[in-house]
Structure formats: C-alpha cells, structure tokens
PDB file of C-alpha atoms and ligand atoms in Angstrom:
ATOM      1  CA  MET K 288     133.686 -84.526  57.926  1.00  0.00           C
ATOM      2  CA  LYS K 289     132.187 -86.789  55.286  1.00  0.00           C
ATOM      3  CA  ILE K 290     128.955 -85.829  53.578  1.00  0.00           C
ATOM      4  CA  PRO K 291     126.671 -88.405  55.323  1.00  0.00           C
ATOM      5  CA  ASN K 292     127.939 -87.107  58.672  1.00  0.00           C
ATOM      6  CA  ARG K 293     127.255 -83.579  57.539  1.00  0.00           C
ATOM      7  CA  ILE K 294     123.701 -84.474  56.613  1.00  0.00           C
ATOM      8  CA  ALA K 295     123.269 -86.125  60.012  1.00  0.00           C
ATOM      9  CA  ALA K 296     124.614 -82.979  61.686  1.00  0.00           C
ATOM     10  CA  VAL K 297     122.176 -80.792  59.763  1.00  0.00           C
ATOM     11  CA  ALA K 298     119.301 -83.137  60.606  1.00  0.00           C
ATOM     12  CA  LEU K 299     120.239 -82.873  64.273  1.00  0.00           C
ATOM     13  CA  ALA K 300     120.430 -79.082  64.058  1.00  0.00           C
ATOM     14  CA  LEU K 301     116.997 -78.985  62.491  1.00  0.00           C
ATOM     15  CA  ALA K 302     115.601 -81.555  64.931  1.00  0.00           C
ATOM     16  CA  ALA K 303     116.641 -79.191  67.712  1.00  0.00           C
ATOM     17  CA  CYS K 304     114.024 -76.836  66.329  1.00  0.00           C
ATOM     18  CA  LEU K 305     111.235 -79.358  66.771  1.00  0.00           C
ATOM     19  CA  VAL K 306     108.539 -78.119  69.059  1.00  0.00           C
ATOM     20  CA  PRO K 307     106.452 -80.906  70.632  1.00  0.00           C
ATOM     21  CA  LEU K 308     103.184 -79.043  70.606  1.00  0.00           C
ATOM     22  CA  VAL K 309      99.846 -79.686  68.975  1.00  0.00           C
ATOM     23  CA  SER K 310      99.729 -80.420  65.266  1.00  0.00           C
ATOM     24  CA  PRO K 311      99.632 -77.062  63.472  1.00  0.00           C
ATOM     25  CA  GLY K 312      96.936 -77.957  60.917  1.00  0.00           C
ATOM     26  CA  PRO K 313      96.230 -75.866  57.845  1.00  0.00           C
ATOM     27  CA  ALA K 314      97.031 -72.212  58.322  1.00  0.00           C
ATOM     28  CA  ALA K 315      93.902 -71.253  56.398  1.00  0.00           C
ATOM     29  CA  ALA K 316      91.704 -72.021  59.400  1.00  0.00           C
ATOM     30  CA  LYS K 317      92.284 -68.472  60.603  1.00  0.00           C
ATOM     31  CA  ASP K 318      90.893 -65.291  59.128  1.00  0.00           C
ATOM     32  CA  GLY K 319      92.943 -62.811  57.155  1.00  0.00           C
ATOM     33  CA  PRO K 320      95.844 -63.264  54.793  1.00  0.00           C
ATOM     34  CA  LEU K 321      98.370 -66.080  55.067  1.00  0.00           C
ATOM     35  CA  ARG K 322     101.384 -64.696  56.940  1.00  0.00           C
ATOM     36  CA  VAL K 323     104.426 -65.755  54.943  1.00  0.00           C
ATOM     37  CA  ALA K 324     108.008 -65.261  56.094  1.00  0.00           C
ATOM     38  CA  VAL K 325     110.679 -65.655  53.412  1.00  0.00           C
ATOM     39  CA  THR K 326     114.424 -65.804  53.881  1.00  0.00           C
ATOM     40  CA  LEU K 327     115.440 -64.115  50.602  1.00  0.00           C
ATOM     41  CA  SER K 328     114.046 -61.078  48.816  1.00  0.00           C
ATOM     42  CA  ASP K 329     113.873 -63.060  45.542  1.00  0.00           C
ATOM     43  CA  LEU K 330     111.595 -65.583  47.251  1.00  0.00           C
ATOM     44  CA  GLY K 331     109.619 -62.623  48.597  1.00  0.00           C
ATOM     45  CA  CYS K 332     108.969 -61.505  45.005  1.00  0.00           C
ATOM     46  CA  ALA K 333     107.700 -64.993  44.166  1.00  0.00           C
ATOM     47  CA  ALA K 334     105.519 -65.107  47.307  1.00  0.00           C
ATOM     48  CA  ARG K 335     103.951 -61.703  46.588  1.00  0.00           C
ATOM     49  CA  ALA K 336     103.354 -62.481  42.909  1.00  0.00           C
ATOM     50  CA  VAL K 337     101.719 -65.830  43.709  1.00  0.00           C
ATOM     51  CA  GLY K 338      99.955 -64.788  46.905  1.00  0.00           C
ATOM     52  CA  GLY K 339      98.568 -61.393  45.896  1.00  0.00           C
ATOM     53  CA  SER K 340      96.219 -59.996  48.527  1.00  0.00           C
ATOM     54  CA  ASP K 341      95.809 -63.459  50.091  1.00  0.00           C
ATOM     55  CA  VAL K 342      99.260 -63.262  51.727  1.00  0.00           C
ATOM     56  CA  GLU K 343     101.293 -60.895  53.871  1.00  0.00           C
ATOM     57  CA  VAL K 344     105.014 -61.280  53.147  1.00  0.00           C
ATOM     58  CA  THR K 345     107.929 -60.589  55.512  1.00  0.00           C
ATOM     59  CA  VAL K 346     111.500 -60.784  54.165  1.00  0.00           C
ATOM     60  CA  LEU K 347     114.121 -61.830  56.737  1.00  0.00           C
ATOM     61  CA  CYS K 348     117.333 -61.129  54.764  1.00  0.00           C
ATOM     62  CA  PRO K 349     117.266 -57.762  52.960  1.00  0.00           C
ATOM     63  CA  GLY K 350     118.275 -57.923  49.292  1.00  0.00           C
ATOM     64  CA  GLY K 351     121.520 -56.044  49.857  1.00  0.00           C
ATOM     65  CA  MET K 352     122.893 -58.449  52.469  1.00  0.00           C
ATOM     66  CA  ASP K 353     124.946 -61.571  51.821  1.00  0.00           C
ATOM     67  CA  PRO K 354     122.498 -64.341  52.820  1.00  0.00           C
ATOM     68  CA  HIS K 355     125.321 -66.577  54.050  1.00  0.00           C
ATOM     69  CA  TYR K 356     126.015 -64.245  56.962  1.00  0.00           C
ATOM     70  CA  LEU K 357     122.766 -62.676  58.205  1.00  0.00           C
ATOM     71  CA  PRO K 358     122.960 -61.809  61.936  1.00  0.00           C
ATOM     72  CA  ALA K 359     120.314 -63.858  63.822  1.00  0.00           C
ATOM     73  CA  LYS K 360     118.611 -60.895  65.516  1.00  0.00           C
ATOM     74  CA  PRO K 361     115.776 -61.458  68.039  1.00  0.00           C
ATOM     75  CA  SER K 362     113.464 -59.321  65.883  1.00  0.00           C
ATOM     76  CA  LEU K 363     113.708 -61.974  63.163  1.00  0.00           C
ATOM     77  CA  SER K 364     112.669 -64.813  65.466  1.00  0.00           C
ATOM     78  CA  ARG K 365     109.679 -62.709  66.529  1.00  0.00           C
ATOM     79  CA  LYS K 366     108.695 -62.431  62.848  1.00  0.00           C
ATOM     80  CA  LEU K 367     109.052 -66.194  62.457  1.00  0.00           C
ATOM     81  CA  GLY K 368     106.936 -66.673  65.550  1.00  0.00           C
ATOM     82  CA  GLN K 369     103.987 -65.012  63.787  1.00  0.00           C
ATOM     83  CA  ALA K 370     104.345 -66.789  60.449  1.00  0.00           C
ATOM     84  CA  ASP K 371     101.903 -69.321  58.989  1.00  0.00           C
ATOM     85  CA  ALA K 372     104.477 -70.382  56.385  1.00  0.00           C
ATOM     86  CA  LEU K 373     108.176 -70.018  55.700  1.00  0.00           C
ATOM     87  CA  LEU K 374     109.772 -70.045  52.261  1.00  0.00           C
ATOM     88  CA  PHE K 375     113.474 -70.737  52.438  1.00  0.00           C
ATOM     89  CA  ASN K 376     116.265 -71.276  49.904  1.00  0.00           C
ATOM     90  CA  GLY K 377     117.679 -74.506  51.366  1.00  0.00           C
ATOM     91  CA  LEU K 378     120.944 -76.220  50.355  1.00  0.00           C
ATOM     92  CA  GLU K 379     122.355 -74.857  53.632  1.00  0.00           C
ATOM     93  CA  LEU K 380     122.387 -71.248  52.428  1.00  0.00           C
ATOM     94  CA  GLU K 381     120.653 -70.153  55.653  1.00  0.00           C
ATOM     95  CA  ILE K 382     122.215 -72.803  57.930  1.00  0.00           C
ATOM     96  CA  GLY K 383     124.173 -70.215  59.935  1.00  0.00           C
ATOM     97  CA  TRP K 384     121.114 -68.306  61.123  1.00  0.00           C
ATOM     98  CA  LEU K 385     117.770 -69.953  60.303  1.00  0.00           C
ATOM     99  CA  PRO K 386     117.920 -72.970  62.687  1.00  0.00           C
ATOM    100  CA  PRO K 387     118.691 -70.774  65.742  1.00  0.00           C
ATOM    101  CA  LEU K 388     115.936 -68.344  64.742  1.00  0.00           C
ATOM    102  CA  LEU K 389     113.424 -71.192  64.360  1.00  0.00           C
ATOM    103  CA  GLU K 390     114.430 -72.622  67.699  1.00  0.00           C
ATOM    104  CA  LYS K 391     113.784 -69.293  69.406  1.00  0.00           C
ATOM    105  CA  ALA K 392     110.526 -68.723  67.498  1.00  0.00           C
ATOM    106  CA  ARG K 393     108.993 -72.005  68.810  1.00  0.00           C
ATOM    107  CA  ASN K 394     106.292 -71.826  66.169  1.00  0.00           C
ATOM    108  CA  PRO K 395     104.782 -75.234  65.309  1.00  0.00           C
ATOM    109  CA  ARG K 396     103.516 -73.903  61.970  1.00  0.00           C
ATOM    110  CA  VAL K 397     107.096 -73.384  60.761  1.00  0.00           C
ATOM    111  CA  ARG K 398     109.156 -76.230  62.100  1.00  0.00           C
ATOM    112  CA  PRO K 399     110.880 -78.978  60.089  1.00  0.00           C
ATOM    113  CA  GLY K 400     108.243 -81.322  58.729  1.00  0.00           C
ATOM    114  CA  ALA K 401     105.346 -78.879  59.146  1.00  0.00           C
ATOM    115  CA  PRO K 402     103.279 -78.148  55.998  1.00  0.00           C
ATOM    116  CA  GLY K 403     104.190 -74.475  56.314  1.00  0.00           C
ATOM    117  CA  MET K 404     107.932 -75.143  55.813  1.00  0.00           C
ATOM    118  CA  ILE K 405     108.581 -74.708  52.101  1.00  0.00           C
ATOM    119  CA  ASP K 406     112.095 -75.585  50.936  1.00  0.00           C
ATOM    120  CA  CYS K 407     112.250 -73.909  47.535  1.00  0.00           C
ATOM    121  CA  SER K 408     115.275 -75.954  46.453  1.00  0.00           C
ATOM    122  CA  ALA K 409     112.787 -78.832  46.038  1.00  0.00           C
ATOM    123  CA  ALA K 410     111.889 -77.153  42.732  1.00  0.00           C
ATOM    124  CA  LEU K 411     115.373 -77.743  41.265  1.00  0.00           C
ATOM    125  CA  ASP K 412     115.956 -80.446  38.685  1.00  0.00           C
ATOM    126  CA  ALA K 413     119.695 -80.423  39.437  1.00  0.00           C
ATOM    127  CA  VAL K 414     122.114 -78.790  41.863  1.00  0.00           C
ATOM    128  CA  LEU K 415     125.295 -77.290  40.404  1.00  0.00           C
ATOM    129  CA  ASP K 416     128.828 -77.452  41.831  1.00  0.00           C
ATOM    130  CA  VAL K 417     128.211 -80.403  44.160  1.00  0.00           C
ATOM    131  CA  PRO K 418     131.575 -81.200  45.812  1.00  0.00           C
ATOM    132  CA  SER K 419     133.023 -84.506  44.682  1.00  0.00           C
ATOM    133  CA  GLY K 420     135.161 -85.135  47.780  1.00  0.00           C
ATOM    134  CA  ALA K 421     134.841 -84.626  51.507  1.00  0.00           C
ATOM    135  CA  VAL K 422     133.864 -81.125  52.572  1.00  0.00           C
ATOM    136  CA  ASP K 423     134.088 -79.431  55.923  1.00  0.00           C
ATOM    137  CA  ARG K 424     132.237 -76.290  56.871  1.00  0.00           C
ATOM    138  CA  GLY K 425     134.690 -76.061  59.751  1.00  0.00           C
ATOM    139  CA  LEU K 426     137.335 -75.190  57.172  1.00  0.00           C
ATOM    140  CA  GLY K 427     135.076 -72.449  55.858  1.00  0.00           C
ATOM    141  CA  ASP K 428     133.505 -74.167  52.865  1.00  0.00           C
ATOM    142  CA  ILE K 429     129.987 -72.780  52.745  1.00  0.00           C
ATOM    143  CA  HIS K 430     128.578 -74.844  49.836  1.00  0.00           C
ATOM    144  CA  PRO K 431     128.875 -78.403  51.214  1.00  0.00           C
ATOM    145  CA  GLN K 432     125.674 -79.562  49.470  1.00  0.00           C
ATOM    146  CA  GLY K 433     126.480 -77.812  46.211  1.00  0.00           C
ATOM    147  CA  ASN K 434     125.722 -74.344  44.919  1.00  0.00           C
ATOM    148  CA  PRO K 435     122.696 -72.804  46.691  1.00  0.00           C
ATOM    149  CA  HIS K 436     122.415 -69.616  44.566  1.00  0.00           C
ATOM    150  CA  TYR K 437     119.697 -70.687  42.126  1.00  0.00           C
ATOM    151  CA  THR K 438     117.312 -67.760  42.627  1.00  0.00           C
ATOM    152  CA  VAL K 439     119.358 -65.490  40.339  1.00  0.00           C
ATOM    153  CA  ASP K 440     118.475 -67.820  37.433  1.00  0.00           C
ATOM    154  CA  PRO K 441     114.990 -66.944  36.125  1.00  0.00           C
ATOM    155  CA  ARG K 442     114.473 -70.435  34.679  1.00  0.00           C
ATOM    156  CA  ARG K 443     114.891 -71.931  38.128  1.00  0.00           C
ATOM    157  CA  MET K 444     112.694 -69.189  39.579  1.00  0.00           C
ATOM    158  CA  ILE K 445     109.892 -70.241  37.218  1.00  0.00           C
ATOM    159  CA  ALA K 446     110.037 -73.697  38.827  1.00  0.00           C
ATOM    160  CA  VAL K 447     110.057 -72.060  42.274  1.00  0.00           C
ATOM    161  CA  VAL K 448     106.996 -69.946  41.405  1.00  0.00           C
ATOM    162  CA  GLU K 449     105.109 -73.074  40.302  1.00  0.00           C
ATOM    163  CA  LEU K 450     106.105 -74.872  43.517  1.00  0.00           C
ATOM    164  CA  VAL K 451     104.968 -71.917  45.643  1.00  0.00           C
ATOM    165  CA  GLY K 452     101.633 -71.863  43.805  1.00  0.00           C
ATOM    166  CA  ARG K 453     101.024 -75.519  44.680  1.00  0.00           C
ATOM    167  CA  ARG K 454     102.168 -75.253  48.287  1.00  0.00           C
ATOM    168  CA  PHE K 455     100.154 -72.090  49.025  1.00  0.00           C
ATOM    169  CA  GLY K 456      97.107 -73.895  47.614  1.00  0.00           C
ATOM    170  CA  GLU K 457      97.672 -76.817  50.010  1.00  0.00           C
ATOM    171  CA  LEU K 458      98.017 -74.452  52.986  1.00  0.00           C
ATOM    172  CA  ASP K 459      95.020 -72.338  52.031  1.00  0.00           C
ATOM    173  CA  PRO K 460      92.631 -74.523  49.949  1.00  0.00           C
ATOM    174  CA  PRO K 461      89.849 -71.912  49.556  1.00  0.00           C
ATOM    175  CA  HIS K 462      92.267 -69.771  47.515  1.00  0.00           C
ATOM    176  CA  ALA K 463      94.045 -72.601  45.697  1.00  0.00           C
ATOM    177  CA  ALA K 464      92.727 -71.617  42.267  1.00  0.00           C
ATOM    178  CA  ALA K 465      93.825 -68.008  42.743  1.00  0.00           C
ATOM    179  CA  TYR K 466      97.330 -69.110  43.776  1.00  0.00           C
ATOM    180  CA  ARG K 467      97.554 -71.411  40.760  1.00  0.00           C
ATOM    181  CA  ASP K 468      96.363 -68.710  38.351  1.00  0.00           C
ATOM    182  CA  ARG K 469      98.734 -66.071  39.712  1.00  0.00           C
ATOM    183  CA  ALA K 470     101.649 -68.526  39.639  1.00  0.00           C
ATOM    184  CA  GLU K 471     100.903 -69.325  36.001  1.00  0.00           C
ATOM    185  CA  ALA K 472     100.635 -65.637  35.122  1.00  0.00           C
ATOM    186  CA  TYR K 473     103.935 -64.740  36.815  1.00  0.00           C
ATOM    187  CA  ALA K 474     105.722 -67.741  35.284  1.00  0.00           C
ATOM    188  CA  ALA K 475     104.443 -66.579  31.886  1.00  0.00           C
ATOM    189  CA  GLN K 476     105.833 -63.068  32.507  1.00  0.00           C
ATOM    190  CA  LEU K 477     109.220 -64.554  33.336  1.00  0.00           C
ATOM    191  CA  ARG K 478     109.157 -66.878  30.308  1.00  0.00           C
ATOM    192  CA  GLU K 479     108.392 -63.915  28.059  1.00  0.00           C
ATOM    193  CA  ARG K 480     111.470 -62.039  29.316  1.00  0.00           C
ATOM    194  CA  LEU K 481     113.920 -64.970  28.999  1.00  0.00           C
ATOM    195  CA  PRO K 482     114.804 -64.403  25.313  1.00  0.00           C
ATOM    196  CA  VAL K 483     115.136 -60.631  25.882  1.00  0.00           C
ATOM    197  CA  TRP K 484     117.625 -61.102  28.731  1.00  0.00           C
ATOM    198  CA  ARG K 485     119.575 -63.762  26.825  1.00  0.00           C
ATOM    199  CA  GLU K 486     119.787 -61.644  23.685  1.00  0.00           C
ATOM    200  CA  ARG K 487     120.958 -58.639  25.699  1.00  0.00           C
ATOM    201  CA  THR K 488     123.948 -60.598  27.010  1.00  0.00           C
ATOM    202  CA  ALA K 489     124.918 -62.168  23.653  1.00  0.00           C
ATOM    203  CA  ALA K 490     128.286 -60.364  23.487  1.00  0.00           C
ATOM    204  CA  LEU K 491     129.309 -61.925  26.796  1.00  0.00           C
ATOM    205  CA  ARG K 492     129.209 -65.393  25.231  1.00  0.00           C
ATOM    206  CA  ALA K 493     132.294 -64.439  23.211  1.00  0.00           C
ATOM    207  CA  ARG K 494     134.194 -63.623  26.402  1.00  0.00           C
ATOM    208  CA  HIS K 495     135.174 -65.483  29.589  1.00  0.00           C
ATOM    209  CA  VAL K 496     133.810 -64.902  33.091  1.00  0.00           C
ATOM    210  CA  LEU K 497     135.764 -64.898  36.351  1.00  0.00           C
ATOM    211  CA  LEU K 498     133.464 -64.881  39.388  1.00  0.00           C
ATOM    212  CA  ASN K 499     134.325 -63.636  42.857  1.00  0.00           C
ATOM    213  CA  HIS K 500     132.001 -66.164  44.599  1.00  0.00           C
ATOM    214  CA  GLN K 501     129.876 -68.947  43.106  1.00  0.00           C
ATOM    215  CA  HIS K 502     126.868 -66.649  43.399  1.00  0.00           C
ATOM    216  CA  TRP K 503     126.333 -66.406  39.622  1.00  0.00           C
ATOM    217  CA  ASN K 504     126.904 -69.962  38.355  1.00  0.00           C
ATOM    218  CA  TYR K 505     123.216 -70.730  37.743  1.00  0.00           C
ATOM    219  CA  LEU K 506     122.844 -67.413  35.912  1.00  0.00           C
ATOM    220  CA  CYS K 507     125.957 -68.145  33.816  1.00  0.00           C
ATOM    221  CA  ASP K 508     124.675 -71.671  33.165  1.00  0.00           C
ATOM    222  CA  TRP K 509     121.415 -70.242  31.804  1.00  0.00           C
ATOM    223  CA  LEU K 510     123.160 -67.579  29.719  1.00  0.00           C
ATOM    224  CA  GLY K 511     125.692 -70.056  28.305  1.00  0.00           C
ATOM    225  CA  LEU K 512     128.732 -68.187  29.661  1.00  0.00           C
ATOM    226  CA  ASP K 513     132.220 -69.613  30.065  1.00  0.00           C
ATOM    227  CA  VAL K 514     133.082 -69.463  33.786  1.00  0.00           C
ATOM    228  CA  ILE K 515     136.844 -69.913  34.200  1.00  0.00           C
ATOM    229  CA  GLY K 516     136.885 -69.957  38.015  1.00  0.00           C
ATOM    230  CA  GLU K 517     136.395 -67.926  41.185  1.00  0.00           C
ATOM    231  CA  ILE K 518     138.589 -65.389  42.966  1.00  0.00           C
ATOM    232  CA  GLU K 519     137.690 -67.064  46.269  1.00  0.00           C
ATOM    233  CA  HIS K 520     139.867 -70.054  46.925  1.00  0.00           C
ATOM    234  CA  ARG K 521     136.801 -72.128  47.873  1.00  0.00           C
ATOM    235  CA  PRO K 522     133.252 -70.906  48.552  1.00  0.00           C
ATOM    236  CA  GLY K 523     133.475 -68.578  51.543  1.00  0.00           C
ATOM    237  CA  ILE K 524     137.253 -68.864  51.827  1.00  0.00           C
ATOM    238  CA  ALA K 525     139.301 -65.801  50.952  1.00  0.00           C
ATOM    239  CA  ALA K 526     141.769 -66.117  48.128  1.00  0.00           C
ATOM    240  CA  SER K 527     145.397 -66.794  48.962  1.00  0.00           C
ATOM    241  CA  PRO K 528     148.009 -64.667  47.139  1.00  0.00           C
ATOM    242  CA  ARG K 529     148.975 -67.824  45.190  1.00  0.00           C
ATOM    243  CA  HIS K 530     145.378 -68.458  44.051  1.00  0.00           C
ATOM    244  CA  VAL K 531     144.934 -64.797  43.079  1.00  0.00           C
ATOM    245  CA  GLN K 532     148.115 -64.970  41.032  1.00  0.00           C
ATOM    246  CA  ASP K 533     146.860 -68.156  39.317  1.00  0.00           C
ATOM    247  CA  MET K 534     143.561 -66.482  38.422  1.00  0.00           C
ATOM    248  CA  VAL K 535     145.322 -63.353  37.138  1.00  0.00           C
ATOM    249  CA  GLU K 536     147.650 -65.427  34.966  1.00  0.00           C
ATOM    250  CA  LYS K 537     144.797 -67.578  33.650  1.00  0.00           C
ATOM    251  CA  SER K 538     142.776 -64.463  32.795  1.00  0.00           C
ATOM    252  CA  ARG K 539     145.668 -62.742  31.061  1.00  0.00           C
ATOM    253  CA  ALA K 540     146.448 -65.898  29.042  1.00  0.00           C
ATOM    254  CA  LEU K 541     142.817 -66.204  27.868  1.00  0.00           C
ATOM    255  CA  GLY K 542     142.176 -62.477  27.399  1.00  0.00           C
ATOM    256  CA  ASP K 543     138.634 -61.098  27.018  1.00  0.00           C
ATOM    257  CA  VAL K 544     137.715 -61.754  30.662  1.00  0.00           C
ATOM    258  CA  VAL K 545     134.875 -60.097  32.576  1.00  0.00           C
ATOM    259  CA  VAL K 546     135.055 -60.274  36.385  1.00  0.00           C
ATOM    260  CA  VAL K 547     131.594 -60.567  37.992  1.00  0.00           C
ATOM    261  CA  ALA K 548     130.910 -59.788  41.670  1.00  0.00           C
ATOM    262  CA  ALA K 549     127.969 -58.978  43.940  1.00  0.00           C
ATOM    263  CA  SER K 550     127.742 -55.579  45.583  1.00  0.00           C
ATOM    264  CA  TRP K 551     128.268 -57.147  49.057  1.00  0.00           C
ATOM    265  CA  ASP K 552     131.574 -58.797  48.057  1.00  0.00           C
ATOM    266  CA  HIS K 553     135.003 -57.502  49.137  1.00  0.00           C
ATOM    267  CA  LEU K 554     135.259 -55.200  46.159  1.00  0.00           C
ATOM    268  CA  ASP K 555     138.759 -53.928  46.922  1.00  0.00           C
ATOM    269  CA  VAL K 556     140.119 -57.432  46.255  1.00  0.00           C
ATOM    270  CA  VAL K 557     137.849 -57.880  43.242  1.00  0.00           C
ATOM    271  CA  ARG K 558     138.952 -54.573  41.696  1.00  0.00           C
ATOM    272  CA  GLU K 559     142.590 -55.375  42.287  1.00  0.00           C
ATOM    273  CA  VAL K 560     142.257 -58.754  40.555  1.00  0.00           C
ATOM    274  CA  ALA K 561     140.325 -57.262  37.630  1.00  0.00           C
ATOM    275  CA  GLY K 562     142.956 -54.559  37.245  1.00  0.00           C
ATOM    276  CA  ARG K 563     145.890 -56.973  37.326  1.00  0.00           C
ATOM    277  CA  ALA K 564     144.075 -59.354  34.965  1.00  0.00           C
ATOM    278  CA  GLY K 565     143.321 -56.587  32.449  1.00  0.00           C
ATOM    279  CA  ALA K 566     139.653 -57.609  32.761  1.00  0.00           C
ATOM    280  CA  SER K 567     136.482 -55.532  32.727  1.00  0.00           C
ATOM    281  CA  LEU K 568     134.312 -55.638  35.834  1.00  0.00           C
ATOM    282  CA  ALA K 569     130.578 -56.053  36.475  1.00  0.00           C
ATOM    283  CA  VAL K 570     129.362 -55.412  40.036  1.00  0.00           C
ATOM    284  CA  LEU K 571     125.776 -56.658  40.249  1.00  0.00           C
ATOM    285  CA  PRO K 572     122.989 -56.386  42.822  1.00  0.00           C
ATOM    286  CA  GLY K 573     123.177 -59.794  44.525  1.00  0.00           C
ATOM    287  CA  HIS K 574     119.419 -60.176  44.919  1.00  0.00           C
ATOM    288  CA  SER K 575     116.303 -58.187  44.151  1.00  0.00           C
ATOM    289  CA  GLY K 576     116.131 -55.057  46.280  1.00  0.00           C
ATOM    290  CA  ALA K 577     119.918 -54.803  46.654  1.00  0.00           C
ATOM    291  CA  GLU K 578     119.810 -51.486  44.767  1.00  0.00           C
ATOM    292  CA  PRO K 579     117.105 -48.878  44.192  1.00  0.00           C
ATOM    293  CA  GLY K 580     114.931 -49.902  41.246  1.00  0.00           C
ATOM    294  CA  THR K 581     115.466 -53.647  41.735  1.00  0.00           C
ATOM    295  CA  ASP K 582     112.730 -54.429  44.258  1.00  0.00           C
ATOM    296  CA  ASP K 583     110.786 -56.361  41.665  1.00  0.00           C
ATOM    297  CA  TYR K 584     112.457 -59.578  40.452  1.00  0.00           C
ATOM    298  CA  LEU K 585     111.936 -58.707  36.769  1.00  0.00           C
ATOM    299  CA  ALA K 586     113.489 -55.262  37.317  1.00  0.00           C
ATOM    300  CA  PHE K 587     116.375 -56.957  39.162  1.00  0.00           C
ATOM    301  CA  LEU K 588     117.081 -59.228  36.176  1.00  0.00           C
ATOM    302  CA  ASP K 589     116.806 -56.213  33.869  1.00  0.00           C
ATOM    303  CA  VAL K 590     119.544 -54.432  35.833  1.00  0.00           C
ATOM    304  CA  VAL K 591     121.718 -57.573  36.056  1.00  0.00           C
ATOM    305  CA  THR K 592     121.581 -58.280  32.318  1.00  0.00           C
ATOM    306  CA  ARG K 593     122.088 -54.604  31.374  1.00  0.00           C
ATOM    307  CA  ARG K 594     125.149 -54.358  33.586  1.00  0.00           C
ATOM    308  CA  LEU K 595     126.580 -57.591  32.171  1.00  0.00           C
ATOM    309  CA  ALA K 596     126.034 -56.218  28.668  1.00  0.00           C
ATOM    310  CA  GLU K 597     127.828 -52.974  29.571  1.00  0.00           C
ATOM    311  CA  ALA K 598     130.789 -54.930  30.985  1.00  0.00           C
ATOM    312  CA  ALA K 599     130.885 -57.134  27.875  1.00  0.00           C
ATOM    313  CA  ALA K 600     131.077 -54.010  25.721  1.00  0.00           C
ATOM    314  CA  ALA K 601     133.826 -52.437  27.851  1.00  0.00           C
ATOM    315  CA  PRO K 602     137.418 -53.153  26.917  1.00  0.00           C
ATOM    316  CA  GLY K 603     139.625 -54.742  29.569  1.00  0.00           C
ATOM    317  CA  LYS K 604     142.130 -52.420  31.203  1.00  0.00           C
ATOM    318  CA  GLU K 605     145.759 -53.072  30.367  1.00  0.00           C
TER     319      GLU K 605
HETATM  320 ZN1   ZN S 861     127.507 -68.921  48.378  1.00  0.00          ZN
END
C-alpha cells in the first residue's frame, strides 16, 4: 500500500470514531480537575508536571509494556469515556488499540477533531526514519509514518511539555497561567539536566550502537551516538537468520559495539546477538515507570543514561 492510501486508511479508521453528538465545548465548564487520559507513561509525567492539582491523570499503557501492542481492554475504553482530554503519542504508535478504544468510549470530548484530542507529535520539528519507499503494515512494518519513539529524547519532551502547557490552557482558560508557569518550570528542569545526561554518556560516543528496535533512535540522535542498525529486520518484524548474521558480522568488523534493547524486547535473541557479536549489552526501561525508581521522567532518564554509561565502560565479550 502506498503512503497516501495508508493515510486515507488511517483517516477512515479515525473517522469511524466520530460521534455525531453535541459539540463538546471547553472541558473547563465543569467543576473539579481536568480529567486527562494519556496513552504513554512519559506523557503522563508531562501531564502531571504541567497540570499539577488542576488535572487528574490516567495512564492507559503502563510504562513496562510495549506501546505497539497494548491489549484493547474494555476497562481502558471506560477510562476514555470519562476523560476531558487525551494526550497521545501519534505517528501511528497507538494505531492498533486506540481507535477501537475511542470508538467504544463514544466520548465527544475525545474524538478526532475535538479540542481535547492532543497529538503530542505535533510538537516535533522533524520525524526520524521516515520510510523512503512504499510501506505496508500488513507485512508487519509498524513505523509507516516514521519513527514514533520521540518521548525517550528529553529535548523533544521539552517541546511536548510546552505544547501541553498551551493546550491545557486552551481547554481550561481560568488556569491557563498556572499551566504555562508549570510547563516553563518543568522544561527548565529538563534543560538543566541535558548537559549532565550527555556528559555521563560521553564514552559511548567512541563506540557504536546496535539497537534491537528503533525505540532509541531519537535518544541516540540527541546523544550523538553512531547507530549501525537494528537486530529487527524491519520495525516490528523479527530478524531472519541471514539478517542476524549480517548484524553480527558488521559488529565484529567494527568492534566496540554496544547492543541496546528495551526490557520488553525478546531478550533471548538480543543476548544471543550481543554474545556472538562480542558486544556489551544495555537493557533499558522502555518508558518511565518500566522499572521501580523510574516513575518520574527525570529519574527514568537518570537510569537510562547511567545504564548506557555502564555498558560503555564494559568490555565486549569475546
Ligand atoms: Zn516502534
């Protein structure tokens, strides 16, 4: 399927969620905090930091679960049914489960086109890894619009935080100044940590990085790391023995390779490749909350950068 057809298909899928009811109007007309559903735990951190006591945040995909494959449970559509706003990642990351949940929720406040629908990918200045040729999700490619995993890059999260501050202010004008101030304060906290995290991973810039999935490309882009490829054949498609052999040979020829994976990946394959490649291995929490002590986004990035630094300091295994 060509890309324009894909976009049309997605538009149709989203249109199916349209609910022809009364215009939702600003959510702030009601009393109490703004009820915000978020798809990812990282976006939940942004929503809580920006919203403070003016919002009540519900995370749909727990931090330890691969967000490509969340089961669309009825309990999640009930949560969406109560929401005044929905923050989602976009770039089709949630395409397998969010449209059916929205359809079941039948909530006019969070339907495509409603003010409460906040696509956080709108904050991006550029999307990485956009396919140059035809792509087909039917063949298993799960990044047809490019790489959706921008929330693990704190620079991109600063832009998301600023976007959330503006959008919350539009939904809830009486608290707009508070949202703006909290967004600025959280963005400043993130900006302050950027040089610390970059410095911590300095040794990794002298090595090469082999990813399991394209989950870490935005992070590697920010840190200036040399990504030599992925163990997956294509995003979401398991590696063939031939592709694994190619990656092992490439890694051995380059030397100094660190394999990077998320804790929800198929780690038996990842460990086997790292072992055969003589590479060191970093298994990282995929999102905030994926491990104890990473519930907060800043703590999550602390763990990620520490673990990368440890892997950079570890010799590869021959
Ligand atoms: Zn992915």
